[in-house]
Coordinates of C-alpha atoms in Angstrom, one line a residue:
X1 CA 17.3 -10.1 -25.1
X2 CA 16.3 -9.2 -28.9
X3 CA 19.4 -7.4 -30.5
X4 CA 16.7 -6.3 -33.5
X5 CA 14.9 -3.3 -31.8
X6 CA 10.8 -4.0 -31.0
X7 CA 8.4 -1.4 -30.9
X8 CA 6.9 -0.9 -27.9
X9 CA 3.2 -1.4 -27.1
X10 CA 1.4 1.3 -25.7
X11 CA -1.8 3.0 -24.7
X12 CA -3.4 5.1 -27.4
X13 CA -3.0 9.3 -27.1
X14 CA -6.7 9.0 -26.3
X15 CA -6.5 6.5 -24.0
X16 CA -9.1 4.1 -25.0
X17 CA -7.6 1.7 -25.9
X18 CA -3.9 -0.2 -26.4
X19 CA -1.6 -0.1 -29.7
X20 CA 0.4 -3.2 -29.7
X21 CA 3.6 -4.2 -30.8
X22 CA 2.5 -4.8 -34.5
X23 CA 0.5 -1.3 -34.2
X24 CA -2.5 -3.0 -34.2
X25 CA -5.6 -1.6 -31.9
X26 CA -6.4 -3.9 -29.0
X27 CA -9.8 -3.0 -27.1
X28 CA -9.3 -3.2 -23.3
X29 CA -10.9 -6.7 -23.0
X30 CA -8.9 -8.4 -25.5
X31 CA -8.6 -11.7 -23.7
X32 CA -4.5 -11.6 -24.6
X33 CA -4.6 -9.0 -22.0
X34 CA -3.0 -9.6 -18.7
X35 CA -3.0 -7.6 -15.7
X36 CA 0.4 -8.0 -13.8
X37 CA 0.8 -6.6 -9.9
X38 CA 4.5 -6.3 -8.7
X39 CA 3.9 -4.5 -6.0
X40 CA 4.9 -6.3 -2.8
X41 CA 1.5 -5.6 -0.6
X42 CA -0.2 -8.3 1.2
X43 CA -1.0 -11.9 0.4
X44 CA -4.5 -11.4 1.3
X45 CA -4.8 -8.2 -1.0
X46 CA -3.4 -10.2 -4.0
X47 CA -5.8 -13.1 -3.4
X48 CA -8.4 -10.9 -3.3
X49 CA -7.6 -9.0 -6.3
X50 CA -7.1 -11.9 -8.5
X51 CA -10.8 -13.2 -7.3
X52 CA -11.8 -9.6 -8.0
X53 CA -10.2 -9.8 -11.6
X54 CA -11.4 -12.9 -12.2
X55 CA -15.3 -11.9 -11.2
X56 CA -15.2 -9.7 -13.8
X57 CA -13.5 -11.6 -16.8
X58 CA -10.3 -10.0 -16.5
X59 CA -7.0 -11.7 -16.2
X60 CA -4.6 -11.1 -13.4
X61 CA -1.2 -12.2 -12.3
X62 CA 0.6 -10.9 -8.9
X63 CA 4.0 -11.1 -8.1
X64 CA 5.3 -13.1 -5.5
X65 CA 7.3 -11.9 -2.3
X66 CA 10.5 -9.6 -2.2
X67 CA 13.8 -12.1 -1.7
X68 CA 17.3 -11.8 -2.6
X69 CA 16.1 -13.6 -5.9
X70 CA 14.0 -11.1 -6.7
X71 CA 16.9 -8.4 -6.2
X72 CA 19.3 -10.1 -8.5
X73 CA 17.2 -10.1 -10.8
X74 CA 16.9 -6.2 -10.8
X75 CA 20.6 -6.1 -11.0
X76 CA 20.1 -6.5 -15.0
X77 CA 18.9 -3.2 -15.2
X78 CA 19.4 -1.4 -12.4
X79 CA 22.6 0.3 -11.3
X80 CA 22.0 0.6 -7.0
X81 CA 21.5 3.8 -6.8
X82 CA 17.7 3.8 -7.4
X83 CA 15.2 3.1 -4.3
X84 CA 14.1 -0.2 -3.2
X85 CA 10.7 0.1 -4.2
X86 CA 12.3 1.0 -7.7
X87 CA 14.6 -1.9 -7.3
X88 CA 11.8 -4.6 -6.3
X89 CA 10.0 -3.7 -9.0
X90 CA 11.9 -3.7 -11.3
X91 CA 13.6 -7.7 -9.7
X92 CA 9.5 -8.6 -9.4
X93 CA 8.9 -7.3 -13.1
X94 CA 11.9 -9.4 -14.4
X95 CA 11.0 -12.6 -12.5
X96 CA 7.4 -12.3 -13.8
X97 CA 8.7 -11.7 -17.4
X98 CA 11.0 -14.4 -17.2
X99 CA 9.4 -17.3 -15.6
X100 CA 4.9 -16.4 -15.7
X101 CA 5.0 -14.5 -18.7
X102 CA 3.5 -16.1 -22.4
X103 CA 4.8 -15.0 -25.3
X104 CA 0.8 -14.2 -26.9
X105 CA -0.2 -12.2 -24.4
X106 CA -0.4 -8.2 -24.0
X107 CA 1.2 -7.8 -20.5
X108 CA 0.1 -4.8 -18.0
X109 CA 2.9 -3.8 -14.8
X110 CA 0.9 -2.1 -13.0
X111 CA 3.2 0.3 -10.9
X112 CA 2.9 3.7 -9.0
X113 CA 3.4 7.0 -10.2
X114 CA 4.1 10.5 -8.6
X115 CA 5.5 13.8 -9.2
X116 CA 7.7 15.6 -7.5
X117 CA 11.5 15.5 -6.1
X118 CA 11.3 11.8 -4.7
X119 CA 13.2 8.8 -6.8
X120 CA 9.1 7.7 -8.0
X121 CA 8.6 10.7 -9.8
X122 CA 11.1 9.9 -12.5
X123 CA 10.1 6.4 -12.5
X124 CA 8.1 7.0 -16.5
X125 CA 11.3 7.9 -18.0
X126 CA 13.3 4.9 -16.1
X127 CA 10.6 2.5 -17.6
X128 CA 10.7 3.8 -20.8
X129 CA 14.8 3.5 -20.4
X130 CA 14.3 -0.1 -19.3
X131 CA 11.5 -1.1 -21.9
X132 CA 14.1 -0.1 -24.7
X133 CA 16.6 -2.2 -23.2
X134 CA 14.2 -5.3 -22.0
X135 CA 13.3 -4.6 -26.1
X136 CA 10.2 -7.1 -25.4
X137 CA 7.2 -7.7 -27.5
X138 CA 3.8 -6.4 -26.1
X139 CA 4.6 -5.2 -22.8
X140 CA 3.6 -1.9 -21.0
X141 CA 5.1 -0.8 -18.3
X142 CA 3.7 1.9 -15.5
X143 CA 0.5 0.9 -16.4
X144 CA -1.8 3.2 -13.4
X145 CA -5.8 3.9 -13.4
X146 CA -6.2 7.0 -14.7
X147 CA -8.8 9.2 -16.2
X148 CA -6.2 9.7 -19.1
X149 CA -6.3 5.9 -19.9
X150 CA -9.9 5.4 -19.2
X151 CA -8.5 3.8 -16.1
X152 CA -7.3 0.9 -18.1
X153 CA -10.9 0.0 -19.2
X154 CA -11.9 -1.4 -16.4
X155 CA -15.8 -0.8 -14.8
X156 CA -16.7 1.6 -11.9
X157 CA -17.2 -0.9 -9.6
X158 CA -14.2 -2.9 -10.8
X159 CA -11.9 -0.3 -9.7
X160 CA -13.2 1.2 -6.6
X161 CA -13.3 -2.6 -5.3
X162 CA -9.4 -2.9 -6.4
X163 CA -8.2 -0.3 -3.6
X164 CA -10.9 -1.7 -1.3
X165 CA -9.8 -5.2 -1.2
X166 CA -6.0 -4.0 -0.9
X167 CA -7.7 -2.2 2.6
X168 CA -9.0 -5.7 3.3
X169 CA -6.0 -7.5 2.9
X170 CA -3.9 -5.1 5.3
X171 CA -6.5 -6.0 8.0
X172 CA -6.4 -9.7 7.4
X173 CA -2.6 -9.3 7.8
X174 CA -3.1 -7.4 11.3
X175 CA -5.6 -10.2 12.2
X176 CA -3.1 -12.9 11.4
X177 CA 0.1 -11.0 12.9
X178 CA -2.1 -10.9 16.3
X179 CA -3.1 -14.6 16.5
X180 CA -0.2 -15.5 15.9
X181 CA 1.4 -14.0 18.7
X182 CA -1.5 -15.0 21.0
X183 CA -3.4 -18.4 20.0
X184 CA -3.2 -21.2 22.3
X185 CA -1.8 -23.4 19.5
X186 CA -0.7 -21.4 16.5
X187 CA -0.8 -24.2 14.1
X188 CA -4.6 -24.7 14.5
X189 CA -5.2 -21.6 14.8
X190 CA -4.0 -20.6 11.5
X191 CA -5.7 -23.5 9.6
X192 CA -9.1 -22.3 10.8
X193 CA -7.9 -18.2 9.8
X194 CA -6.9 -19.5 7.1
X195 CA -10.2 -21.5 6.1
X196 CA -12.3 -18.5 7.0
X197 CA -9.9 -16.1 4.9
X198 CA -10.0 -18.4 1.8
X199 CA -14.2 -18.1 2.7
X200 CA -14.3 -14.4 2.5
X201 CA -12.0 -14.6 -0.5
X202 CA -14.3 -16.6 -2.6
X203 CA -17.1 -13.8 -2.2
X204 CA -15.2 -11.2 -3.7
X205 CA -16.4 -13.5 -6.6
X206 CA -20.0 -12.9 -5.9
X207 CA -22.2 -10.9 -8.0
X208 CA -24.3 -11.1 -4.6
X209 CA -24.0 -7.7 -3.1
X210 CA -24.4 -9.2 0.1
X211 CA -22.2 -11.9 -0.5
X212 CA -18.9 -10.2 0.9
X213 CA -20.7 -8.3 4.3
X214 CA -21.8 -11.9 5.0
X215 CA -18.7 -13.7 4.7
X216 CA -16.6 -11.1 6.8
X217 CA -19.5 -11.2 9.9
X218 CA -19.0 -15.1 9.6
X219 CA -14.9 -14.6 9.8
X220 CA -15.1 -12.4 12.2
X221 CA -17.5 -14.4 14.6
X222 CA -15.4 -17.6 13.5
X223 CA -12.4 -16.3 14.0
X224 CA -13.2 -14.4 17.7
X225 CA -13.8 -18.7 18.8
X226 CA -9.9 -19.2 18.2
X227 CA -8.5 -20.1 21.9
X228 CA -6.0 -17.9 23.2
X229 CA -3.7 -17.8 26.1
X230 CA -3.7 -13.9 26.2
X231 CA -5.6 -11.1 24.9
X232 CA -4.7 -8.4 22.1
X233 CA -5.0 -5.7 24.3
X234 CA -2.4 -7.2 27.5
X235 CA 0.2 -8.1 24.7
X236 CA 3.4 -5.9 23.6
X237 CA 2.4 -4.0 20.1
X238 CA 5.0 -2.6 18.0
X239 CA 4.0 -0.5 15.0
X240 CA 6.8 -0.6 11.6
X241 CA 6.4 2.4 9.5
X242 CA 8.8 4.2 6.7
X243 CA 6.5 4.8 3.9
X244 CA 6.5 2.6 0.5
X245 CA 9.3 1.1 1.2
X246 CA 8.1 -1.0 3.8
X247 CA 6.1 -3.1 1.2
X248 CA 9.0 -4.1 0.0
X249 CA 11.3 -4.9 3.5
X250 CA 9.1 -5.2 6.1
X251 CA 9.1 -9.4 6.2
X252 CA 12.3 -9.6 8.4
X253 CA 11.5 -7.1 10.8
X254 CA 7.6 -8.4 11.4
X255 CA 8.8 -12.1 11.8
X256 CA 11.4 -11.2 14.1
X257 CA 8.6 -9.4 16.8
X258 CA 6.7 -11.9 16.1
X259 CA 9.0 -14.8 17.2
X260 CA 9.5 -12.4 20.5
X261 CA 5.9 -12.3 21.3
X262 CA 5.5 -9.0 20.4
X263 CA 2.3 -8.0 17.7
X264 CA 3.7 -5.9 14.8
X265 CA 1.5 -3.8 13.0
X266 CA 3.1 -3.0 9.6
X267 CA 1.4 0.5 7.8
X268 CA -0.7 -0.4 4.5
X269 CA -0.3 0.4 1.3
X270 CA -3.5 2.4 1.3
X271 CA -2.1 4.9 3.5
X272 CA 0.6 5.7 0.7
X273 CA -2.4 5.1 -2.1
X274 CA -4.2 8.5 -0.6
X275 CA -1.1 9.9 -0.3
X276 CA -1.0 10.0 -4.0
X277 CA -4.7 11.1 -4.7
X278 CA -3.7 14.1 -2.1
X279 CA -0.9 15.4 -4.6
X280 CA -3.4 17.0 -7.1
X281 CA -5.5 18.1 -4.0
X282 CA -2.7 20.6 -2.5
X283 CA -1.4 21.5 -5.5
X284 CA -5.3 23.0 -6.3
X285 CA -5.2 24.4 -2.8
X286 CA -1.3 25.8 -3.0
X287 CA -2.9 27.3 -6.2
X288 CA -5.3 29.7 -4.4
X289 CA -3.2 30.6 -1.8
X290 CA -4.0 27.8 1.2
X291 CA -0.4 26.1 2.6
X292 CA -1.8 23.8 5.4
X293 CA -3.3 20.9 4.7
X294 CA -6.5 22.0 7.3
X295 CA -7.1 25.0 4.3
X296 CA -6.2 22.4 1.5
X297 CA -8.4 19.4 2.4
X298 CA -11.6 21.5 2.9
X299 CA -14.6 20.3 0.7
X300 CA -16.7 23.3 0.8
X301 CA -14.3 25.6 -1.2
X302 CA -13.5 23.2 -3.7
X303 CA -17.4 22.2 -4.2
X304 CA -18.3 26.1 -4.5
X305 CA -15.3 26.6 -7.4
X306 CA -16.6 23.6 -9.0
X307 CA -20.3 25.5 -9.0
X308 CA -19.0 29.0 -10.0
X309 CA -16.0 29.2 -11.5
X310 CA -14.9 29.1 -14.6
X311 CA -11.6 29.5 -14.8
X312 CA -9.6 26.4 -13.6
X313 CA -13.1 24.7 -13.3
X314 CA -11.6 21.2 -14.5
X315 CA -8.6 21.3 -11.9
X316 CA -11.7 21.9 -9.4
X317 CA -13.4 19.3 -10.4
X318 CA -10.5 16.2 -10.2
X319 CA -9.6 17.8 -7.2
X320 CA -13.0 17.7 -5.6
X321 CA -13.4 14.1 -7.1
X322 CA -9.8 13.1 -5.4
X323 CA -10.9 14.9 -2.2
X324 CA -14.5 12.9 -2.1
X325 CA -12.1 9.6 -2.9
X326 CA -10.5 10.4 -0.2
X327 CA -13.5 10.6 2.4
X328 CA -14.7 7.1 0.6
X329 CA -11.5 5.4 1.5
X330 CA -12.4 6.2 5.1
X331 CA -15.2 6.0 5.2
X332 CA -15.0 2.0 3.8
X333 CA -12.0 1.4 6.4
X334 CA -14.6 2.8 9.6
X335 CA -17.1 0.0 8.1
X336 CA -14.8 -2.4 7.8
X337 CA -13.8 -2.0 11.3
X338 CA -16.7 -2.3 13.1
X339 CA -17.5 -5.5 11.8
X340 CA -13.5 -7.1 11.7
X341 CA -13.3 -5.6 15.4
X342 CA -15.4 -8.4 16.2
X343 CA -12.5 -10.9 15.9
X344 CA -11.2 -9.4 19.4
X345 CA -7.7 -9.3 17.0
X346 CA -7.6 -5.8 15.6
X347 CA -5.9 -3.0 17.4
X348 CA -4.3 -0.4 15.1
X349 CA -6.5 3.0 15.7
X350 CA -7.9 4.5 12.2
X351 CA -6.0 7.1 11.2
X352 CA -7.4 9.9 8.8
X353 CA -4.7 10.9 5.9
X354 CA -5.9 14.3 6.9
X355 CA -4.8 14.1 10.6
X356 CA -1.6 12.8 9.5
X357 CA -0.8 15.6 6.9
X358 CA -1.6 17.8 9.7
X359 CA 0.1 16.5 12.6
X360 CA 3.2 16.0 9.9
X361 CA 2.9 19.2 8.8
X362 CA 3.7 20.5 11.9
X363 CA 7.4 20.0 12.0
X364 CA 7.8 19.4 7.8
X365 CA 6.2 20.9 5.1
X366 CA 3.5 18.6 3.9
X367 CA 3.8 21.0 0.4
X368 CA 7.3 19.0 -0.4
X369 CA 5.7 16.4 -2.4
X370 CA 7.2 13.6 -0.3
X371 CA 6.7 10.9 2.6
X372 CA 8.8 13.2 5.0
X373 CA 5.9 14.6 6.4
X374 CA 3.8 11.4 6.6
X375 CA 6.0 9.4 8.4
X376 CA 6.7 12.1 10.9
X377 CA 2.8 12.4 11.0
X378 CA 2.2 9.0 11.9
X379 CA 4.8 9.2 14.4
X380 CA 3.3 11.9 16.3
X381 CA 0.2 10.7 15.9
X382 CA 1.0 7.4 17.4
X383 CA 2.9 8.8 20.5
X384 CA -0.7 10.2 21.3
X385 CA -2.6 7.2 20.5
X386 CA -0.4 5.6 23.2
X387 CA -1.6 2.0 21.9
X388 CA 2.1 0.9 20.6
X389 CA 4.3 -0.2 22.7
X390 CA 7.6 0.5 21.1
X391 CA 7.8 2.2 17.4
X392 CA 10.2 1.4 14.2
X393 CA 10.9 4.0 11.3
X394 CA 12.3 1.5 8.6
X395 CA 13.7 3.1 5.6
X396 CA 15.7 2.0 2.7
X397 CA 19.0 3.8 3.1
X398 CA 19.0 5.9 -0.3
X399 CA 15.5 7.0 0.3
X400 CA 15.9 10.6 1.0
X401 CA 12.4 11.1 2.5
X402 CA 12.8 8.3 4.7
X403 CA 16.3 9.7 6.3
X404 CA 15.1 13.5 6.4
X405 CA 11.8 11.8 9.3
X406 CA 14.6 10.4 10.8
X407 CA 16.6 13.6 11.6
X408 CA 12.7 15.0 11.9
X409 CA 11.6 12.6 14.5
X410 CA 14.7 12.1 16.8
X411 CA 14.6 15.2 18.7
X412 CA 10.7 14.3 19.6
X413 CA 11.9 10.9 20.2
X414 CA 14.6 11.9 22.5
X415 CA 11.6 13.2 24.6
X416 CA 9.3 10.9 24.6
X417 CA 9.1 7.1 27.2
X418 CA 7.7 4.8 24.1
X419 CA 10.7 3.1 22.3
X420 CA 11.9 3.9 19.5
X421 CA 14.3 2.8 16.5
X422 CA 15.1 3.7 13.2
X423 CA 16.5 1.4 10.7
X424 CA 18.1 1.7 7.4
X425 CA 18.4 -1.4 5.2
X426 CA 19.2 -2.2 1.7
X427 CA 16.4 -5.4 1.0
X428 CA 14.6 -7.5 2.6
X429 CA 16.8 -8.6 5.1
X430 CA 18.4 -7.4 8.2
X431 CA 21.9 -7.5 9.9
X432 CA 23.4 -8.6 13.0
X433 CA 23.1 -4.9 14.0
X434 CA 19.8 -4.5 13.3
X435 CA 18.7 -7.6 15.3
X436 CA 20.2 -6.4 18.7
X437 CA 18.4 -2.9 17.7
X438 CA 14.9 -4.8 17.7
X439 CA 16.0 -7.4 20.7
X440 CA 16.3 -4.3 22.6
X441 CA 13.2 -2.5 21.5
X442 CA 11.4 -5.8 21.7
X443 CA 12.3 -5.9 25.9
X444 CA 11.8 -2.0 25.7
X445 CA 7.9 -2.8 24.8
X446 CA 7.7 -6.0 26.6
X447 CA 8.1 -4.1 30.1
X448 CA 6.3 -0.7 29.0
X449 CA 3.5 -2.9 28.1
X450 CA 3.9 -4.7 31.7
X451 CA 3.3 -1.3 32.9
X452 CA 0.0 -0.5 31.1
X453 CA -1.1 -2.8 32.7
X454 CA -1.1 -2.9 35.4
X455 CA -2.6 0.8 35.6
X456 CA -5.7 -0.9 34.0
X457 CA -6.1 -3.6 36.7

């Protein structure tokens, strides 16, 4: 590292554009500019983002997979007691600076930001710690999409399609972890998903509306012609939720199910993405008196503040915008899934956010700005469901959301026949603990599943 301190780069107060090391102005399509993902999501939502980027003359970069690499490298800045999410990040960043990044180019992390009393919502200052102590040349960290930076320069539809593909990655993941388990021969199987994936890749690329709709009909009709030995619907189905963290850990625990014969559904990014947008949404509702989300998520009110009142009219407005987000997102997965469900491989109900802040809300205040409530929403909301077989909260063990759903969920877990575990782990890796945890919930699922059907015969 430079011992001769570097100023750092940085959006401009106004945020239209980016003031570089040598405070120089740098419009947003400066073709020095790269766009760097180190967030761990899916494969498929990283290959589609870079075909995204790349269809509109943007450059893009993503971050490879979570490892024990990838955590030694965060050791040079971090000191353990930050989250995982905090700590891949910071390992993926490193790795990216290290061994992908040029030295003429104006880097963008792209990285999550909150507020409130979980680790995330101190992550500006730990960047800005870590930036002075990286002292690198034309980097900006926590770079998000934001009205404040003009949302990084980037075009309407450029945007909205960024958190849409992420949506289509998680499915193509739930498609894969289901053939995998259930193809006659798994390694022919996967060429042809894969073919047809890399298919509906390239027409992200398309400036042909109808190019993307097309290309996921054809994977989903090619893909339903895959032989299998068993359907979806007669095979154990585990679900692995936590919150973020599972971006970052959930590799062992889905491989092992996998190599048991048992489908694992792993929860998507998106899910915590709306979280986010729902922040400003309560905090507008909280404002004016409402404390559940059923008061908070309403449209109507917010719409009719937005058309009469003056006072607070501009939190009105981003929170009606956020809300109508919000509804988009779901509406785009509902879409999504009629045509994907096609494949005869998709099985994971769609769940509203709103449902889940609900149901969550129940037994933990969904006004605590954390995943406490979320987690012990989707819990609930899966025991009803009834389509998982066995269920695993994974949490990173100094994640104090993740540990309060734990001592939230046992007592309702106590009560209830579907199996379930919760695990607490420090990477991506698991112990010899942990494995006879999931042998057992694997058997667990295996013979409740044995039971399902044969109600249905």
């Amino acid at each position: 590292m430079n011992k001769t301190p570097i100023k750092q780069a940085r959006i401009a107060d106004n945020g239209k554009y980016i003031i570089d090391s040598d405070d120089q102005r740098v419009e947003y399509d400066d073709s020095r500019i790269v766009h760097a993902w180190v967030i761990d999501n899916s494969p498929y939502a990283k290959r589609l983002m870079n075909a995204l980027f790349e269809k509109y003359g943007r450059k893009f970069r993503a971050a490879g997979k979570t490892d024990a690499e990838v955590m030694k490298y965060a050791k040079q800045l971090c000191s353990g007691r930050e989250c995982v999410p905090a700590t891949a990040i910071t390992g993926l960043t490193l790795q990216d600076i290290y061994k992908n990044r040029e030295d003429d180019e104006i880097t963008l992390y792209f990285s999550l930001n909150q507020e409130g009393p979980c680790q995330n919502g101190a992550w500006p200052v730990l960047w800005d710690t870590f930036g002075k102590r990286l002292n690198r040349k034309n980097v900006i960290f926590m770079a998000i999409l934001s009205p404040e930076n003009n949302f990084l320069g980037l075009a309407d539809g450029h945007r909205n399609w960024i958190g849409r593909v992420n949506i289509v990655g998680h499915y193509l993941d739930e498609a894969e972890n289901a053939l995998r388990v259930v193809a006659q021969d798994v390694d022919s199987a996967m060429k042809v998903f894969q073919a047809e994936a890399e298919n509906l890749i390239d027409s992200v690329k398309s400036h042909d509306r109808d190019a993307f709709p097309k290309a996921l009909k054809r994977w989903a009709k090619n893909v339903a012609r895959i032989p299998r030995r068993v359907t979806v619907k007669e095979t154990p189905k585990v679900l692995i939720f936590g919150g973020v963290n599972l971006l970052f850990v959930n590799s062992p625990v889905k491989e092992y199910f996998i190599r048991q014969g048992v489908i694992p559904k792993v929860v998507d990014l998106a899910e915590f993405i709306v979280f986010l947008m729902s922040e400003k949404v309560m905090k507008y509702g909280l404002k004016k008196g409402f404390v559940t989300p059923g008061q908070q998520f309403r449209i109507l009110p917010i719409f009719f503040d937005v058309l009469f009142k003056r006072k607070d009219r501009k939190e009105a407005v981003e929170a009606l915008m956020l809300r109508l987000r919000m509804v988009s997102i779901e509406i785009f997965k509902k879409k999504l899934r009629r045509i994907m469900d096609k494949s005869n491989l998709m099985f994971d109900p769609l769940m509203s956010f709103p449902k889940l802040a609900r149901e969550g809300h129940k037994h933990v205040s969904y006004i605590g700005l954390n995943e406490t409530f979320l987690i012990t929403g989707r819990y609930v909301c899966s025991v009803k469901d009834n389509v998982f077989d066995g269920l695993i909260n994974l949490g990173s063990f100094n994640c104090q959301p993740a540990m309060n759903s734990q001592a939230v969920i046992r007592p309702m877990a106590n009560a209830s026949d579907i199996p379930y575990a919760a695990i607490d782990v420090e990477g991506p890796w698991i112990t010899a603990n942990h494995k006879k945890l999931l042998e057992t919930i694997a058997v667990q699922a295996k013979r409740v599943r044995e039971k399902k059907n044969i109600t249905l015969l």
